[in-house]
Each structure stands twice: as structure tokens, then as C-alpha cells.
GROMACS .gro file of C-alpha atoms in nm:
model
  178
    1MET     CA    1   4.153  -2.078  -1.535
    2ASP     CA    2   4.389  -1.856  -1.617
    3TYR     CA    3   4.654  -1.872  -1.968
    4HIS     CA    4   4.935  -1.798  -2.008
    5THR     CA    5   5.046  -1.690  -2.404
    6MET     CA    6   5.379  -1.815  -2.536
    7THR     CA    7   5.493  -1.819  -2.867
    8ILE     CA    8   5.714  -2.099  -2.933
    9ALA     CA    9   5.948  -2.193  -3.302
   10GLY     CA   10   5.683  -1.943  -3.485
   11LEU     CA   11   5.409  -2.109  -3.279
   12THR     CA   12   5.172  -1.946  -3.034
   13ARG     CA   13   5.059  -2.132  -2.776
   14GLN     CA   14   4.809  -2.111  -2.424
   15LEU     CA   15   4.985  -2.249  -2.132
   16PRO     CA   16   4.651  -2.384  -1.838
   17LEU     CA   17   4.831  -2.258  -1.497
   18CYS     CA   18   4.871  -2.489  -1.212
   19ARG     CA   19   4.860  -2.437  -0.860
   20VAL     CA   20   5.247  -2.633  -0.702
   21ASN     CA   21   5.147  -2.507  -0.291
   22GLU     CA   22   5.005  -2.176  -0.195
   23ARG     CA   23   5.273  -1.915  -0.397
   24LEU     CA   24   5.339  -2.089  -0.707
   25ARG     CA   25   5.219  -2.160  -1.003
   26ILE     CA   26   5.390  -2.290  -1.253
   27ALA     CA   27   5.247  -2.351  -1.669
   28ALA     CA   28   5.198  -2.592  -1.767
   29PHE     CA   29   5.327  -2.698  -2.166
   30VAL     CA   30   5.209  -3.084  -2.221
   31ILE     CA   31   5.327  -3.136  -2.550
   32PHE     CA   32   5.203  -3.461  -2.621
   33GLY     CA   33   4.944  -3.518  -2.921
   34ASP     CA   34   5.034  -3.192  -3.045
   35VAL     CA   35   5.258  -3.245  -3.379
   36GLU     CA   36   5.287  -2.908  -3.469
   37MET     CA   37   5.460  -2.801  -3.203
   38THR     CA   38   5.670  -3.129  -3.190
   39GLU     CA   39   5.758  -3.055  -3.538
   40ALA     CA   40   5.873  -2.750  -3.487
   41ALA     CA   41   6.062  -2.702  -3.164
   42ALA     CA   42   6.260  -3.048  -3.269
   43ALA     CA   43   6.336  -2.866  -3.608
   44ALA     CA   44   6.473  -2.495  -3.401
   45LEU     CA   45   6.607  -2.759  -3.145
   46LEU     CA   46   6.866  -2.925  -3.369
   47GLU     CA   47   6.936  -2.608  -3.558
   48LYS     CA   48   7.085  -2.539  -3.176
   49ALA     CA   49   7.194  -2.837  -3.173
   50PRO     CA   50   7.588  -2.956  -3.086
   51ASP     CA   51   7.686  -3.243  -3.348
   52PHE     CA   52   7.552  -3.595  -3.173
   53ASP     CA   53   7.549  -3.954  -3.188
   54VAL     CA   54   7.271  -4.054  -2.975
   55LEU     CA   55   6.994  -3.854  -2.834
   56LEU     CA   56   6.877  -3.973  -2.474
   57THR     CA   57   6.540  -3.824  -2.288
   58ALA     CA   58   6.351  -3.983  -2.021
   59GLU     CA   59   5.991  -4.099  -2.020
   60ALA     CA   60   5.776  -3.974  -2.106
   61LYS     CA   61   5.727  -3.635  -2.214
   62GLY     CA   62   6.100  -3.584  -2.373
   63ILE     CA   63   5.965  -3.979  -2.554
   64PRO     CA   64   5.765  -3.733  -2.842
   65LEU     CA   65   6.038  -3.480  -2.945
   66ALA     CA   66   6.332  -3.687  -2.926
   67TYR     CA   67   6.136  -3.915  -3.128
   68GLU     CA   68   6.102  -3.633  -3.391
   69MET     CA   69   6.446  -3.478  -3.316
   70ALA     CA   70   6.578  -3.844  -3.506
   71ARG     CA   71   6.397  -3.874  -3.709
   72ARG     CA   72   6.498  -3.556  -3.825
   73SER     CA   73   6.839  -3.610  -3.821
   74GLY     CA   74   6.886  -3.955  -3.853
   75LYS     CA   75   7.072  -4.073  -3.518
   76PRO     CA   76   6.877  -4.413  -3.265
   77TYR     CA   77   6.718  -4.265  -2.968
   78LEU     CA   78   6.689  -4.392  -2.657
   79ILE     CA   79   6.435  -4.373  -2.332
   80ALA     CA   80   6.532  -4.398  -1.983
   81ARG     CA   81   6.234  -4.541  -1.804
   82LYS     CA   82   6.055  -4.473  -1.470
   83TYR     CA   83   6.006  -4.830  -1.443
   84PRO     CA   84   6.244  -5.137  -1.484
   85LYS     CA   85   6.061  -5.369  -1.744
   86LEU     CA   86   6.063  -5.739  -1.849
   87TYR     CA   87   6.287  -5.683  -2.126
   88MET     CA   88   6.511  -5.484  -1.935
   89PRO     CA   89   6.800  -5.810  -1.813
   90GLU     CA   90   7.002  -5.579  -1.601
   91PRO     CA   91   6.820  -5.268  -1.491
   92VAL     CA   92   7.075  -4.938  -1.428
   93ALA     CA   93   6.856  -4.697  -1.225
   94VAL     CA   94   6.945  -4.369  -1.092
   95PRO     CA   95   6.690  -4.159  -0.884
   96VAL     CA   96   6.517  -3.844  -0.962
   97ARG     CA   97   6.303  -3.599  -0.828
   98SER     CA   98   6.141  -3.303  -1.056
   99ILE     CA   99   5.882  -3.034  -0.972
  100THR     CA  100   5.567  -3.214  -1.196
  101THR     CA  101   5.586  -3.516  -0.965
  102ASP     CA  102   5.502  -3.543  -0.624
  103LYS     CA  103   5.755  -3.850  -0.521
  104GLU     CA  104   6.088  -3.912  -0.590
  105GLN     CA  105   6.071  -4.168  -0.865
  106THR     CA  106   6.415  -4.351  -1.082
  107LEU     CA  107   6.519  -4.375  -1.424
  108TYR     CA  108   6.612  -4.726  -1.595
  109LEU     CA  109   6.836  -4.800  -1.843
  110ASP     CA  110   6.894  -5.116  -1.975
  111ARG     CA  111   7.215  -5.291  -2.009
  112SER     CA  112   7.227  -5.331  -2.377
  113GLU     CA  113   7.115  -4.937  -2.313
  114MET     CA  114   7.410  -4.852  -2.197
  115ASP     CA  115   7.619  -5.016  -2.373
  116GLN     CA  116   7.492  -4.798  -2.694
  117LEU     CA  117   7.562  -4.500  -2.531
  118ARG     CA  118   8.039  -4.561  -2.421
  119GLY     CA  119   8.160  -4.414  -2.645
  120ARG     CA  120   7.935  -4.147  -2.739
  121GLN     CA  121   7.791  -3.835  -2.801
  122VAL     CA  122   7.487  -3.774  -2.616
  123LEU     CA  123   7.274  -3.493  -2.585
  124LEU     CA  124   7.008  -3.522  -2.327
  125VAL     CA  125   6.669  -3.354  -2.468
  126ASP     CA  126   6.361  -3.278  -2.223
  127ASP     CA  127   6.033  -3.085  -2.316
  128VAL     CA  128   6.140  -2.862  -1.986
  129ILE     CA  129   6.417  -2.780  -1.774
  130SER     CA  130   6.315  -2.632  -1.424
  131GLY     CA  131   6.518  -2.830  -1.161
  132GLY     CA  132   6.750  -3.026  -1.361
  133GLU     CA  133   6.643  -3.295  -1.179
  134SER     CA  134   6.554  -3.510  -1.511
  135ILE     CA  135   6.833  -3.363  -1.626
  136HIS     CA  136   7.086  -3.446  -1.387
  137ALA     CA  137   6.951  -3.787  -1.365
  138LEU     CA  138   7.029  -3.877  -1.750
  139ALA     CA  139   7.371  -3.704  -1.747
  140GLN     CA  140   7.493  -3.936  -1.468
  141LEU     CA  141   7.366  -4.272  -1.650
  142THR     CA  142   7.490  -4.170  -1.967
  143ARG     CA  143   7.780  -4.101  -1.758
  144GLN     CA  144   7.785  -4.399  -1.588
  145ALA     CA  145   7.753  -4.631  -1.943
  146GLY     CA  146   8.104  -4.436  -1.992
  147GLY     CA  147   7.941  -4.168  -2.300
  148HIS     CA  148   8.067  -3.817  -2.342
  149ILE     CA  149   7.762  -3.516  -2.281
  150ALA     CA  150   7.738  -3.298  -2.602
  151GLY     CA  151   7.466  -3.037  -2.509
  152LYS     CA  152   7.173  -3.082  -2.271
  153GLY     CA  153   6.868  -2.932  -2.466
  154ALA     CA  154   6.496  -2.883  -2.381
  155ILE     CA  155   6.201  -2.665  -2.537
  156LEU     CA  156   6.139  -2.448  -2.254
  157ALA     CA  157   6.394  -2.318  -1.924
  158GLU     CA  158   6.170  -2.285  -1.675
  159GLY     CA  159   6.249  -2.053  -1.371
  160ASN     CA  160   6.656  -2.022  -1.306
  161ALA     CA  161   6.696  -2.241  -1.532
  162ALA     CA  162   6.659  -1.953  -1.806
  163ASP     CA  163   7.074  -1.891  -1.672
  164ARG     CA  164   7.201  -2.197  -1.681
  165GLU     CA  165   7.458  -2.196  -1.946
  166ASP     CA  166   7.560  -2.553  -1.971
  167ILE     CA  167   7.214  -2.564  -2.116
  168PHE     CA  168   7.011  -2.466  -2.429
  169TYR     CA  169   6.619  -2.427  -2.524
  170LEU     CA  170   6.367  -2.234  -2.728
  171GLU     CA  171   6.207  -2.015  -2.446
  172PRO     CA  172   6.213  -1.941  -2.108
  173LEU     CA  173   5.909  -2.023  -1.946
  174PRO     CA  174   5.825  -1.743  -1.663
  175LEU     CA  175   5.757  -1.939  -1.329
  176PHE     CA  176   5.422  -1.734  -1.163
  177PHE     CA  177   5.409  -1.613  -0.802
  178ASP     CA  178   5.123  -1.470  -0.584
   0.00000   0.00000   0.00000
């Protein structure tokens, strides 16, 4: 297997290259289980983040990042779930399709969670922004709730996402074409 070496928040990691199609490979950045990276990335993102009241991320890879950012900032965080849960009597849904998923998915917040966003400055965070669909879905949920988007941040901006002016991130992540 081929790897891409990069330094993120002062830490060097070997990211395995995974084939998306005949021409494209992406470097897989998986934060699960990497406590050192989670802590370092959360601290570095908070230094770049605008003022906010609450964090919002999508299930699942953004969860450790949002948790650590919440712990460090003392601000609450919410998770847009991929499936409605029994504890969600009034789920609100937004469709999303990301580069790492082979089919359309849906993100859900319960009405009570939406109420927690109303009138608040919401910081949207994820591990990687590539096509931007997950962040876009989080923004839709925030707007539907009556919240205000304080900013959109990620550890890595993949491919053309690194050229976006509406996000902040720690490092660009290249795409690999054969």
C-alpha cells in the first residue's frame, strides 16, 4: 500500500492511499483512536476559530474532534446523526452525499437539538472537508433551526476545498490522480 506523509498540528502521520475510482486515490485520514492527533488538532482549530456558542458536527468522524473542542472551550456540542434514534421524537432531516460514502445519506437533529441552535453562533466542524456536502448539510440544519453560522472548520481541506474562502482548516490534503 502507498502512503502520503503529512504533518498536522505538529504531528507527522502516514495516511494510506485508498482508491476511489480508476483515476483517483485519496489519503485516508482517520482520527478515531488517535488521541494525540485529536487533542493537537482541536487546540489548533480553536486558535483559528471565530467566537461561537455551540459546536455542531456530523456523525461519525467529527465526533472526537467536536468533543475535544467542546472540552477545551467549555462550550456544548451537538451531533447530527445518520439515522433517527428512539430518543428523537421529532427528527429534522437533511440529505447529504460525501466523497467517502457510496450513496446518499441523511443527517438528523431532533427538534429539541434544533432549539439549542436557535439564535446561537454555531461553529460547524468536521475532520475533512472535501466536496463540502457534510458541512453544507450542517449549515442547512443550522439555518433551519434559526442559528447563525459562526464558521466552518476542519482539520484538513481536501483537493479544491483548500481554495475555499468560507472555511478554515489546518492543512491542505491533496488528491492523487493516476
